[in-house]
Short mmCIF file of N, CA, C and O in Angstrom, two decimals:
data_model
loop_
_atom_site.label_atom_id
_atom_site.label_comp_id
_atom_site.label_asym_id
_atom_site.label_seq_id
_atom_site.Cartn_x
_atom_site.Cartn_y
_atom_site.Cartn_z
N UNK A 1 -21.36 -0.24 -3.83
CA UNK A 1 -20.02 -0.77 -3.89
C UNK A 1 -19.40 -0.63 -5.28
O UNK A 1 -18.19 -0.61 -5.38
N UNK A 2 -20.23 -0.54 -6.31
CA UNK A 2 -19.67 -0.48 -7.66
C UNK A 2 -18.72 0.70 -7.84
O UNK A 2 -17.61 0.50 -8.35
N UNK A 3 -19.08 1.93 -7.44
CA UNK A 3 -18.12 3.04 -7.57
C UNK A 3 -16.83 2.81 -6.77
O UNK A 3 -15.75 3.19 -7.21
N UNK A 4 -16.95 2.16 -5.63
CA UNK A 4 -15.78 1.87 -4.80
C UNK A 4 -14.86 0.90 -5.54
O UNK A 4 -13.64 1.06 -5.54
N UNK A 5 -15.42 -0.10 -6.19
CA UNK A 5 -14.64 -1.07 -6.96
C UNK A 5 -14.02 -0.40 -8.18
O UNK A 5 -12.88 -0.69 -8.55
N UNK A 6 -14.74 0.51 -8.80
CA UNK A 6 -14.19 1.24 -9.95
C UNK A 6 -12.97 2.06 -9.53
O UNK A 6 -11.99 2.16 -10.26
N UNK A 7 -13.02 2.62 -8.33
CA UNK A 7 -11.87 3.36 -7.82
C UNK A 7 -10.69 2.42 -7.62
O UNK A 7 -9.55 2.77 -7.90
N UNK A 8 -10.95 1.21 -7.18
CA UNK A 8 -9.88 0.21 -7.03
C UNK A 8 -9.23 -0.07 -8.37
O UNK A 8 -8.00 -0.18 -8.46
N UNK A 9 -10.02 -0.19 -9.42
CA UNK A 9 -9.45 -0.43 -10.75
C UNK A 9 -8.50 0.68 -11.14
O UNK A 9 -7.45 0.43 -11.74
N UNK A 10 -8.86 1.91 -10.81
CA UNK A 10 -7.98 3.03 -11.13
C UNK A 10 -6.66 2.92 -10.39
O UNK A 10 -5.61 3.32 -10.91
N UNK A 11 -6.69 2.37 -9.17
CA UNK A 11 -5.46 2.20 -8.40
C UNK A 11 -4.49 1.25 -9.10
O UNK A 11 -3.29 1.29 -8.87
N UNK A 12 -5.02 0.40 -9.97
CA UNK A 12 -4.18 -0.58 -10.65
C UNK A 12 -3.90 -0.23 -12.10
O UNK A 12 -3.08 -0.88 -12.74
N UNK A 13 -4.58 0.76 -12.64
CA UNK A 13 -4.41 1.03 -14.06
C UNK A 13 -4.01 2.46 -14.40
O UNK A 13 -3.50 2.68 -15.49
N UNK A 14 -4.26 3.41 -13.54
CA UNK A 14 -4.06 4.80 -13.92
C UNK A 14 -2.98 5.53 -13.15
O UNK A 14 -2.81 6.73 -13.32
N UNK A 15 -2.25 4.83 -12.31
CA UNK A 15 -1.23 5.49 -11.50
C UNK A 15 0.14 5.35 -12.12
O UNK A 15 0.46 4.34 -12.75
N UNK A 16 0.98 6.36 -11.89
CA UNK A 16 2.38 6.25 -12.29
C UNK A 16 3.21 5.61 -11.18
O UNK A 16 4.33 5.17 -11.43
N UNK A 17 2.67 5.56 -9.97
CA UNK A 17 3.37 4.91 -8.86
C UNK A 17 3.61 3.45 -9.27
O UNK A 17 2.67 2.74 -9.62
N UNK A 18 4.86 3.00 -9.24
CA UNK A 18 5.14 1.63 -9.66
C UNK A 18 4.37 0.59 -8.83
O UNK A 18 4.08 0.81 -7.65
N UNK A 19 4.07 -0.53 -9.46
CA UNK A 19 3.31 -1.59 -8.80
C UNK A 19 3.97 -2.03 -7.49
O UNK A 19 3.29 -2.23 -6.49
N UNK A 20 5.28 -2.17 -7.49
CA UNK A 20 5.98 -2.60 -6.27
C UNK A 20 5.77 -1.59 -5.15
O UNK A 20 5.48 -1.95 -4.01
N UNK A 21 5.91 -0.30 -5.47
CA UNK A 21 5.70 0.75 -4.46
C UNK A 21 4.26 0.73 -3.98
O UNK A 21 3.99 0.87 -2.78
N UNK A 22 3.32 0.57 -4.90
CA UNK A 22 1.91 0.52 -4.53
C UNK A 22 1.67 -0.63 -3.54
O UNK A 22 0.99 -0.47 -2.53
N UNK A 23 2.24 -1.78 -3.82
CA UNK A 23 2.04 -2.94 -2.94
C UNK A 23 2.71 -2.73 -1.58
O UNK A 23 2.18 -3.16 -0.56
N UNK A 24 3.86 -2.06 -1.54
CA UNK A 24 4.48 -1.73 -0.26
C UNK A 24 3.55 -0.85 0.57
O UNK A 24 3.39 -1.06 1.77
N UNK A 25 2.94 0.13 -0.09
CA UNK A 25 2.00 1.01 0.59
C UNK A 25 0.82 0.20 1.12
O UNK A 25 0.43 0.34 2.29
N UNK A 26 0.25 -0.65 0.29
CA UNK A 26 -0.94 -1.42 0.69
C UNK A 26 -0.62 -2.33 1.87
O UNK A 26 -1.40 -2.41 2.83
N UNK A 27 0.50 -3.03 1.82
CA UNK A 27 0.86 -3.92 2.94
C UNK A 27 1.08 -3.14 4.23
O UNK A 27 0.71 -3.60 5.32
N UNK A 28 1.65 -1.95 4.12
CA UNK A 28 1.88 -1.13 5.30
C UNK A 28 0.55 -0.63 5.88
O UNK A 28 0.34 -0.67 7.09
N UNK A 29 -0.35 -0.20 5.01
CA UNK A 29 -1.69 0.20 5.48
C UNK A 29 -2.37 -0.99 6.15
O UNK A 29 -2.95 -0.84 7.23
N UNK A 30 -2.30 -2.15 5.54
CA UNK A 30 -2.93 -3.35 6.12
C UNK A 30 -2.36 -3.64 7.51
O UNK A 30 -3.12 -3.95 8.44
N UNK A 31 -1.06 -3.51 7.67
CA UNK A 31 -0.43 -3.77 8.96
C UNK A 31 -0.88 -2.75 10.01
O UNK A 31 -1.27 -3.12 11.11
N UNK A 32 -0.84 -1.49 9.67
CA UNK A 32 -1.12 -0.45 10.66
C UNK A 32 -2.61 -0.23 10.91
O UNK A 32 -2.97 0.45 11.86
N UNK A 33 -3.45 -0.81 10.08
CA UNK A 33 -4.89 -0.78 10.34
C UNK A 33 -5.40 -2.14 10.81
O UNK A 33 -6.60 -2.31 10.99
N UNK A 34 -4.47 -3.08 10.97
CA UNK A 34 -4.79 -4.43 11.44
C UNK A 34 -5.88 -5.08 10.59
O UNK A 34 -6.86 -5.62 11.08
N UNK A 35 -5.65 -5.04 9.28
CA UNK A 35 -6.62 -5.53 8.31
C UNK A 35 -6.14 -6.83 7.68
O UNK A 35 -5.40 -6.83 6.70
N UNK A 36 -6.58 -7.93 8.24
CA UNK A 36 -6.20 -9.25 7.76
C UNK A 36 -6.66 -9.46 6.32
O UNK A 36 -5.93 -10.05 5.51
N UNK A 37 -7.86 -9.01 5.99
CA UNK A 37 -8.41 -9.21 4.66
C UNK A 37 -7.50 -8.60 3.59
O UNK A 37 -7.15 -9.26 2.61
N UNK A 38 -7.11 -7.35 3.77
CA UNK A 38 -6.27 -6.67 2.78
C UNK A 38 -4.89 -7.33 2.72
O UNK A 38 -4.35 -7.57 1.63
N UNK A 39 -4.33 -7.67 3.86
CA UNK A 39 -3.03 -8.33 3.88
C UNK A 39 -3.08 -9.66 3.13
O UNK A 39 -2.19 -9.97 2.32
N UNK A 40 -4.11 -10.44 3.37
CA UNK A 40 -4.25 -11.74 2.70
C UNK A 40 -4.36 -11.57 1.19
O UNK A 40 -3.77 -12.34 0.42
N UNK A 41 -5.12 -10.58 0.77
CA UNK A 41 -5.29 -10.34 -0.67
C UNK A 41 -3.99 -9.88 -1.32
O UNK A 41 -3.69 -10.25 -2.46
N UNK A 42 -3.22 -9.06 -0.61
CA UNK A 42 -2.08 -8.42 -1.25
C UNK A 42 -0.74 -9.09 -0.99
O UNK A 42 0.24 -8.73 -1.66
N UNK A 43 -0.66 -10.07 -0.11
CA UNK A 43 0.61 -10.78 0.02
C UNK A 43 1.03 -11.43 -1.29
O UNK A 43 2.16 -11.22 -1.75
N UNK A 44 0.17 -12.22 -1.95
CA UNK A 44 0.60 -12.80 -3.23
C UNK A 44 0.76 -11.75 -4.33
O UNK A 44 1.65 -11.88 -5.18
N UNK A 45 -0.05 -10.73 -4.31
CA UNK A 45 0.07 -9.68 -5.32
C UNK A 45 1.38 -8.91 -5.15
O UNK A 45 2.04 -8.55 -6.13
N UNK A 46 1.77 -8.68 -3.90
CA UNK A 46 3.02 -7.98 -3.65
C UNK A 46 4.21 -8.83 -4.08
O UNK A 46 5.19 -8.30 -4.62
N UNK A 47 4.12 -10.11 -3.86
CA UNK A 47 5.20 -11.01 -4.30
C UNK A 47 5.34 -10.94 -5.82
O UNK A 47 6.44 -10.82 -6.34
N UNK A 48 4.22 -10.97 -6.53
CA UNK A 48 4.25 -10.87 -7.99
C UNK A 48 4.80 -9.52 -8.45
O UNK A 48 5.39 -9.43 -9.54
N UNK A 49 4.65 -8.49 -7.63
CA UNK A 49 5.15 -7.16 -7.98
C UNK A 49 6.61 -6.97 -7.58
O UNK A 49 7.18 -5.90 -7.79
N UNK A 50 7.23 -7.99 -6.97
CA UNK A 50 8.65 -7.92 -6.65
C UNK A 50 8.99 -7.63 -5.20
O UNK A 50 10.14 -7.36 -4.87
N UNK A 51 8.00 -7.71 -4.31
CA UNK A 51 8.27 -7.50 -2.88
C UNK A 51 8.65 -8.85 -2.29
O UNK A 51 7.85 -9.78 -2.26
N UNK A 52 9.89 -8.96 -1.81
CA UNK A 52 10.37 -10.23 -1.28
C UNK A 52 9.81 -10.52 0.12
O UNK A 52 9.30 -9.63 0.80
N UNK A 53 9.92 -11.76 0.53
CA UNK A 53 9.37 -12.20 1.82
C UNK A 53 9.99 -11.44 2.99
O UNK A 53 9.31 -11.08 3.93
N UNK A 54 11.29 -11.18 2.95
CA UNK A 54 11.93 -10.47 4.06
C UNK A 54 11.35 -9.06 4.23
O UNK A 54 11.09 -8.63 5.35
N UNK A 55 11.10 -8.38 3.14
CA UNK A 55 10.49 -7.05 3.22
C UNK A 55 9.09 -7.15 3.80
O UNK A 55 8.70 -6.34 4.66
N UNK A 56 8.32 -8.16 3.39
CA UNK A 56 6.98 -8.34 3.95
C UNK A 56 7.06 -8.63 5.45
O UNK A 56 6.25 -8.12 6.23
N UNK A 57 8.06 -9.39 5.88
CA UNK A 57 8.26 -9.66 7.31
C UNK A 57 8.57 -8.38 8.08
O UNK A 57 8.07 -8.16 9.18
N UNK A 58 9.43 -7.55 7.50
CA UNK A 58 9.79 -6.29 8.16
C UNK A 58 8.57 -5.38 8.31
O UNK A 58 8.41 -4.71 9.33
N UNK A 59 7.71 -5.37 7.31
CA UNK A 59 6.47 -4.59 7.41
C UNK A 59 5.59 -5.16 8.51
O UNK A 59 5.09 -4.41 9.36
N UNK A 60 5.41 -6.49 8.53
CA UNK A 60 4.56 -7.11 9.55
C UNK A 60 5.08 -6.89 10.96
O UNK A 60 4.32 -6.78 11.91
N UNK A 61 6.40 -6.78 11.11
CA UNK A 61 6.98 -6.55 12.44
C UNK A 61 7.22 -5.06 12.70
O UNK A 61 7.79 -4.70 13.74
N UNK A 62 6.80 -4.23 11.76
CA UNK A 62 6.89 -2.77 11.87
C UNK A 62 8.32 -2.26 12.04
O UNK A 62 8.57 -1.26 12.71
N UNK A 63 9.25 -2.93 11.41
CA UNK A 63 10.65 -2.54 11.44
C UNK A 63 10.98 -1.73 10.17
O UNK A 63 11.73 -2.16 9.31
N UNK A 64 10.42 -0.56 10.09
CA UNK A 64 10.49 0.23 8.87
C UNK A 64 11.80 0.97 8.69
O UNK A 64 12.05 1.53 7.63
N UNK A 65 12.64 0.98 9.71
CA UNK A 65 13.97 1.60 9.63
C UNK A 65 15.08 0.57 9.55
O UNK A 65 16.25 0.91 9.65
N UNK A 66 14.71 -0.69 9.34
CA UNK A 66 15.70 -1.77 9.30
C UNK A 66 16.71 -1.52 8.17
O UNK A 66 16.33 -1.11 7.07
N UNK A 67 17.97 -1.78 8.45
CA UNK A 67 19.05 -1.55 7.48
C UNK A 67 18.92 -2.43 6.24
O UNK A 67 19.49 -2.12 5.19
N UNK A 68 18.15 -3.52 6.34
CA UNK A 68 17.95 -4.38 5.16
C UNK A 68 17.07 -3.72 4.10
O UNK A 68 17.10 -4.12 2.94
N UNK A 69 16.30 -2.72 4.49
CA UNK A 69 15.45 -2.02 3.53
C UNK A 69 16.26 -0.98 2.78
O UNK A 69 17.15 -0.34 3.34
N UNK A 70 15.94 -0.81 1.51
CA UNK A 70 16.59 0.26 0.75
C UNK A 70 16.12 1.59 1.32
O UNK A 70 15.03 1.68 1.92
N UNK A 71 16.90 2.65 1.13
CA UNK A 71 16.45 3.97 1.59
C UNK A 71 15.09 4.36 0.99
O UNK A 71 14.26 4.94 1.66
N UNK A 72 14.86 4.01 -0.28
CA UNK A 72 13.57 4.29 -0.94
C UNK A 72 12.44 3.57 -0.21
O UNK A 72 11.42 4.19 0.14
N UNK A 73 12.61 2.26 0.01
CA UNK A 73 11.54 1.49 0.66
C UNK A 73 11.28 1.99 2.07
O UNK A 73 10.13 2.16 2.47
N UNK A 74 12.33 2.25 2.82
CA UNK A 74 12.16 2.74 4.19
C UNK A 74 11.41 4.07 4.20
O UNK A 74 10.50 4.28 5.01
N UNK A 75 11.78 4.97 3.29
CA UNK A 75 11.11 6.28 3.23
C UNK A 75 9.63 6.11 2.89
O UNK A 75 8.77 6.74 3.51
N UNK A 76 9.32 5.26 1.93
CA UNK A 76 7.93 5.04 1.52
C UNK A 76 7.13 4.38 2.64
O UNK A 76 5.99 4.78 2.93
N UNK A 77 7.71 3.40 3.31
CA UNK A 77 7.02 2.70 4.39
C UNK A 77 6.77 3.63 5.58
O UNK A 77 5.68 3.63 6.16
N UNK A 78 7.78 4.41 5.95
CA UNK A 78 7.61 5.35 7.07
C UNK A 78 6.57 6.41 6.75
O UNK A 78 5.75 6.76 7.59
N UNK A 79 6.60 6.94 5.52
CA UNK A 79 5.61 7.91 5.06
C UNK A 79 4.20 7.33 5.21
O UNK A 79 3.31 7.95 5.78
N UNK A 80 4.03 6.11 4.73
CA UNK A 80 2.72 5.45 4.78
C UNK A 80 2.27 5.23 6.22
O UNK A 80 1.14 5.56 6.58
N UNK A 81 3.14 4.66 7.04
CA UNK A 81 2.77 4.37 8.43
C UNK A 81 2.42 5.64 9.19
O UNK A 81 1.45 5.66 9.97
N UNK A 82 3.17 6.71 8.97
CA UNK A 82 2.89 7.98 9.65
C UNK A 82 1.52 8.53 9.26
O UNK A 82 0.79 9.04 10.10
N UNK A 83 1.20 8.43 7.98
CA UNK A 83 -0.09 8.94 7.51
C UNK A 83 -1.24 8.14 8.12
O UNK A 83 -2.25 8.72 8.53
N UNK A 84 -1.08 6.85 8.20
CA UNK A 84 -2.14 6.01 8.78
C UNK A 84 -2.32 6.33 10.27
O UNK A 84 -3.45 6.34 10.77
N UNK A 85 -1.24 6.63 10.96
CA UNK A 85 -1.29 6.81 12.41
C UNK A 85 -1.60 8.24 12.87
O UNK A 85 -2.05 8.42 14.00
N UNK A 86 -1.33 9.23 12.01
CA UNK A 86 -1.44 10.62 12.44
C UNK A 86 -2.10 11.48 11.37
O UNK A 86 -1.90 11.24 10.18
N UNK A 87 -2.82 12.53 11.78
CA UNK A 87 -3.42 13.42 10.78
C UNK A 87 -2.37 14.26 10.04
O UNK A 87 -2.58 14.65 8.91
N UNK A 88 -1.25 14.50 10.67
CA UNK A 88 -0.13 15.20 10.04
C UNK A 88 1.13 14.39 10.31
O UNK A 88 1.24 13.74 11.34
N UNK A 89 2.05 14.47 9.37
CA UNK A 89 3.28 13.71 9.57
C UNK A 89 4.44 14.66 9.86
O UNK A 89 4.39 15.84 9.52
N UNK A 90 5.46 14.10 10.47
CA UNK A 90 6.64 14.89 10.82
C UNK A 90 7.33 15.39 9.56
O UNK A 90 7.36 14.70 8.52
N UNK A 91 7.88 16.58 9.64
CA UNK A 91 8.56 17.18 8.50
C UNK A 91 9.69 16.30 7.98
O UNK A 91 9.87 16.18 6.77
N UNK A 92 10.46 15.69 8.88
CA UNK A 92 11.58 14.87 8.43
C UNK A 92 11.09 13.64 7.65
O UNK A 92 11.73 13.24 6.68
N UNK A 93 9.96 13.07 8.03
CA UNK A 93 9.41 11.92 7.31
C UNK A 93 8.97 12.36 5.91
O UNK A 93 9.26 11.68 4.92
N UNK A 94 8.30 13.50 5.84
CA UNK A 94 7.85 14.02 4.55
C UNK A 94 9.04 14.39 3.67
O UNK A 94 9.08 14.05 2.48
N UNK A 95 10.01 15.07 4.24
CA UNK A 95 11.19 15.48 3.47
C UNK A 95 11.95 14.28 2.93
O UNK A 95 12.43 14.30 1.79
N UNK A 96 12.06 13.23 3.73
CA UNK A 96 12.75 12.02 3.27
C UNK A 96 11.97 11.37 2.13
O UNK A 96 12.56 10.95 1.13
N UNK A 97 10.66 11.28 2.25
CA UNK A 97 9.84 10.70 1.17
C UNK A 97 9.99 11.51 -0.11
O UNK A 97 10.07 10.93 -1.21
N UNK A 98 10.08 12.82 0.00
CA UNK A 98 10.23 13.69 -1.18
C UNK A 98 11.56 13.47 -1.89
O UNK A 98 11.67 13.78 -3.08
N UNK A 99 12.55 12.93 -1.20
CA UNK A 99 13.83 12.63 -1.84
C UNK A 99 13.70 11.47 -2.82
O UNK A 99 14.50 11.34 -3.74
N UNK A 100 12.71 10.61 -2.61
CA UNK A 100 12.59 9.39 -3.41
C UNK A 100 11.36 9.35 -4.30
O UNK A 100 11.30 8.53 -5.22
N UNK A 101 10.37 10.18 -4.03
CA UNK A 101 9.12 10.15 -4.79
C UNK A 101 8.88 11.50 -5.45
O UNK A 101 9.11 12.54 -4.83
N UNK A 102 8.38 11.46 -6.66
CA UNK A 102 7.99 12.70 -7.33
C UNK A 102 6.74 13.25 -6.65
O UNK A 102 6.09 12.56 -5.87
N UNK A 103 6.40 14.49 -6.98
CA UNK A 103 5.19 15.07 -6.41
C UNK A 103 3.97 14.25 -6.78
O UNK A 103 3.09 14.01 -5.96
N UNK A 104 3.91 13.79 -8.02
CA UNK A 104 2.79 12.97 -8.46
C UNK A 104 2.75 11.67 -7.67
O UNK A 104 1.68 11.22 -7.24
N UNK A 105 3.90 11.02 -7.50
CA UNK A 105 3.93 9.76 -6.75
C UNK A 105 3.51 9.96 -5.30
O UNK A 105 2.85 9.09 -4.72
N UNK A 106 3.87 11.09 -4.70
CA UNK A 106 3.43 11.38 -3.33
C UNK A 106 1.91 11.46 -3.26
O UNK A 106 1.28 10.88 -2.37
N UNK A 107 1.32 12.17 -4.20
CA UNK A 107 -0.14 12.30 -4.22
C UNK A 107 -0.79 10.95 -4.49
O UNK A 107 -1.78 10.57 -3.85
N UNK A 108 -0.23 10.18 -5.42
CA UNK A 108 -0.78 8.86 -5.71
C UNK A 108 -0.65 7.92 -4.50
O UNK A 108 -1.57 7.15 -4.21
N UNK A 109 0.47 8.00 -3.81
CA UNK A 109 0.62 7.20 -2.58
C UNK A 109 -0.45 7.58 -1.57
O UNK A 109 -1.06 6.71 -0.93
N UNK A 110 -0.71 8.87 -1.43
CA UNK A 110 -1.78 9.32 -0.53
C UNK A 110 -3.14 8.75 -0.95
O UNK A 110 -3.94 8.36 -0.11
N UNK A 111 -3.40 8.71 -2.25
CA UNK A 111 -4.65 8.15 -2.74
C UNK A 111 -4.76 6.66 -2.40
O UNK A 111 -5.81 6.19 -1.96
N UNK A 112 -3.68 5.93 -2.61
CA UNK A 112 -3.68 4.50 -2.31
C UNK A 112 -3.86 4.28 -0.80
O UNK A 112 -4.63 3.42 -0.37
N UNK A 113 -3.15 5.07 -0.01
CA UNK A 113 -3.28 4.97 1.45
C UNK A 113 -4.73 5.21 1.86
O UNK A 113 -5.31 4.43 2.63
N UNK A 114 -5.33 6.27 1.35
CA UNK A 114 -6.72 6.58 1.70
C UNK A 114 -7.69 5.50 1.27
O UNK A 114 -8.59 5.11 2.02
N UNK A 115 -7.51 4.98 0.07
CA UNK A 115 -8.40 3.94 -0.43
C UNK A 115 -8.31 2.69 0.45
O UNK A 115 -9.32 2.14 0.87
N UNK A 116 -7.08 2.24 0.71
CA UNK A 116 -6.92 1.00 1.46
C UNK A 116 -7.21 1.17 2.95
O UNK A 116 -7.60 0.22 3.62
N UNK A 117 -7.07 2.39 3.48
CA UNK A 117 -7.52 2.64 4.85
C UNK A 117 -9.04 2.43 4.90
O UNK A 117 -9.55 1.76 5.78
N UNK A 118 -9.74 3.01 3.93
CA UNK A 118 -11.19 2.86 3.87
C UNK A 118 -11.57 1.40 3.66
O UNK A 118 -12.45 0.87 4.35
N UNK A 119 -10.93 0.75 2.71
CA UNK A 119 -11.22 -0.66 2.44
C UNK A 119 -10.96 -1.50 3.69
O UNK A 119 -11.74 -2.39 4.03
N UNK A 120 -9.87 -1.20 4.38
CA UNK A 120 -9.55 -1.92 5.61
C UNK A 120 -10.62 -1.75 6.67
O UNK A 120 -11.00 -2.70 7.34
N UNK A 121 -11.11 -0.53 6.81
CA UNK A 121 -12.16 -0.30 7.81
C UNK A 121 -13.46 -0.98 7.41
O UNK A 121 -14.18 -1.51 8.26
N UNK A 122 -13.78 -1.02 6.14
CA UNK A 122 -14.97 -1.77 5.70
C UNK A 122 -14.82 -3.23 6.10
O UNK A 122 -15.72 -3.84 6.66
N UNK A 123 -13.64 -3.79 5.85
CA UNK A 123 -13.45 -5.22 6.14
C UNK A 123 -13.35 -5.52 7.63
O UNK A 123 -13.79 -6.58 8.07
N UNK A 124 -12.82 -4.59 8.43
CA UNK A 124 -12.73 -4.87 9.87
C UNK A 124 -14.04 -4.59 10.58
O UNK A 124 -14.49 -5.38 11.41
N UNK A 125 -14.67 -3.48 10.27
CA UNK A 125 -15.93 -3.13 10.95
C UNK A 125 -17.03 -4.12 10.60
O UNK A 125 -17.82 -4.52 11.46
N UNK A 126 -17.06 -4.56 9.34
CA UNK A 126 -18.09 -5.51 8.91
C UNK A 126 -17.65 -6.97 9.03
O UNK A 126 -18.37 -7.87 8.60
N UNK A 127 -16.46 -7.21 9.59
CA UNK A 127 -15.93 -8.56 9.76
C UNK A 127 -15.98 -9.38 8.47
O UNK A 127 -16.46 -10.52 8.44
N UNK A 128 -15.47 -8.80 7.39
CA UNK A 128 -15.45 -9.49 6.10
C UNK A 128 -14.42 -10.60 6.17
O UNK A 128 -13.25 -10.37 6.51
N UNK A 129 -14.86 -11.80 5.86
CA UNK A 129 -13.97 -12.96 5.87
C UNK A 129 -13.28 -13.09 4.52
O UNK A 129 -13.84 -12.78 3.48
N UNK A 130 -12.06 -13.59 4.56
CA UNK A 130 -11.32 -13.86 3.33
C UNK A 130 -11.87 -15.16 2.76
O UNK A 130 -11.73 -16.22 3.37
N UNK A 131 -12.53 -15.07 1.62
CA UNK A 131 -13.09 -16.26 0.99
C UNK A 131 -12.36 -16.63 -0.29
O UNK A 131 -12.42 -17.76 -0.73
N UNK A 132 -11.68 -15.68 -0.89
CA UNK A 132 -10.93 -15.92 -2.12
C UNK A 132 -9.75 -14.98 -2.12
O UNK A 132 -9.88 -13.81 -1.81
N UNK A 133 -8.59 -15.51 -2.48
CA UNK A 133 -7.39 -14.70 -2.59
C UNK A 133 -7.17 -14.40 -4.06
O UNK A 133 -7.19 -15.30 -4.90
N UNK A 134 -6.96 -13.14 -4.38
CA UNK A 134 -6.82 -12.73 -5.76
C UNK A 134 -5.35 -12.64 -6.17
O UNK A 134 -4.95 -11.72 -6.84
N UNK A 135 -4.55 -13.60 -5.79
CA UNK A 135 -3.13 -13.60 -6.10
C UNK A 135 -2.80 -13.85 -7.54
O UNK A 135 -1.70 -13.59 -8.00
N UNK A 136 -3.75 -14.40 -8.29
CA UNK A 136 -3.50 -14.69 -9.69
C UNK A 136 -3.78 -13.50 -10.59
O UNK A 136 -3.61 -13.58 -11.80
N UNK A 137 -4.24 -12.38 -10.00
CA UNK A 137 -4.53 -11.20 -10.80
C UNK A 137 -3.23 -10.59 -11.29
O UNK A 137 -2.22 -10.60 -10.60
N UNK A 138 -3.23 -10.05 -12.51
CA UNK A 138 -2.00 -9.42 -13.02
C UNK A 138 -1.67 -8.16 -12.26
O UNK A 138 -2.55 -7.46 -11.77
N UNK A 139 -0.38 -7.88 -12.14
CA UNK A 139 0.10 -6.66 -11.51
C UNK A 139 0.39 -5.67 -12.62
O UNK A 139 1.22 -5.92 -13.49
N UNK A 140 -0.30 -4.56 -12.60
CA UNK A 140 -0.17 -3.58 -13.66
C UNK A 140 0.62 -2.37 -13.19
O UNK A 140 0.44 -1.90 -12.08
N UNK A 141 1.46 -1.87 -14.08
CA UNK A 141 2.28 -0.71 -13.75
C UNK A 141 1.81 0.56 -14.42
O UNK A 141 2.01 1.64 -13.91
N UNK A 142 1.23 0.44 -15.59
CA UNK A 142 0.85 1.63 -16.35
C UNK A 142 -0.55 1.49 -16.89
O UNK A 142 -1.06 0.38 -17.02
N UNK A 143 -1.18 2.60 -17.27
CA UNK A 143 -2.52 2.53 -17.84
C UNK A 143 -2.56 1.73 -19.13
O UNK A 143 -3.60 1.25 -19.53
N UNK A 144 -1.43 1.56 -19.81
CA UNK A 144 -1.42 0.86 -21.08
C UNK A 144 -1.46 -0.65 -20.94
O UNK A 144 -1.56 -1.37 -21.93
N UNK A 145 -1.38 -1.17 -19.72
CA UNK A 145 -1.32 -2.61 -19.51
C UNK A 145 -2.68 -3.28 -19.41
O UNK A 145 -2.75 -4.45 -19.13
N UNK A 146 -3.76 -2.58 -19.56
CA UNK A 146 -5.07 -3.20 -19.46
C UNK A 146 -5.72 -2.89 -18.14
O UNK A 146 -5.39 -1.93 -17.48
N UNK A 147 -6.65 -3.74 -17.76
CA UNK A 147 -7.37 -3.51 -16.52
C UNK A 147 -7.31 -4.72 -15.63
O UNK A 147 -7.14 -5.84 -16.08
N UNK A 148 -7.47 -4.47 -14.36
CA UNK A 148 -7.49 -5.52 -13.34
C UNK A 148 -8.25 -5.00 -12.15
O UNK A 148 -8.35 -3.81 -11.95
N UNK A 149 -8.74 -5.87 -11.29
CA UNK A 149 -9.44 -5.45 -10.08
C UNK A 149 -8.66 -5.61 -8.85
O UNK A 149 -7.58 -5.79 -8.64
#
């Protein structure tokens, strides 16, 4: 598990993908993989990163095209949900995501999606119970901000 945890640290310290975008991706992966553990851990972290309750509700209800979402958020959420659900995504979903994310951010989003899909499956297959919520952990945006788990 140690290398897996080290990879998690990189998700919080070495990405250019903004913390808010990262948390949107994580919440969407948690919803579409039905991972209570990841959702519980990241609800408070997403709030600290600037994701409001209404956006979290829209993710939980899978309303990713809702007009209340910004075009950026909708594109990122749809991109994430499509990747979790399908081995390939529709061209229009990818093209829309490319309007809002740099090439690096697209790759980093894919890395976060893959990591949290795996983490979600570990927690669902092994029935990992939520025993501690890490909502007090700092939300990091850049590698210069230190480290967090």
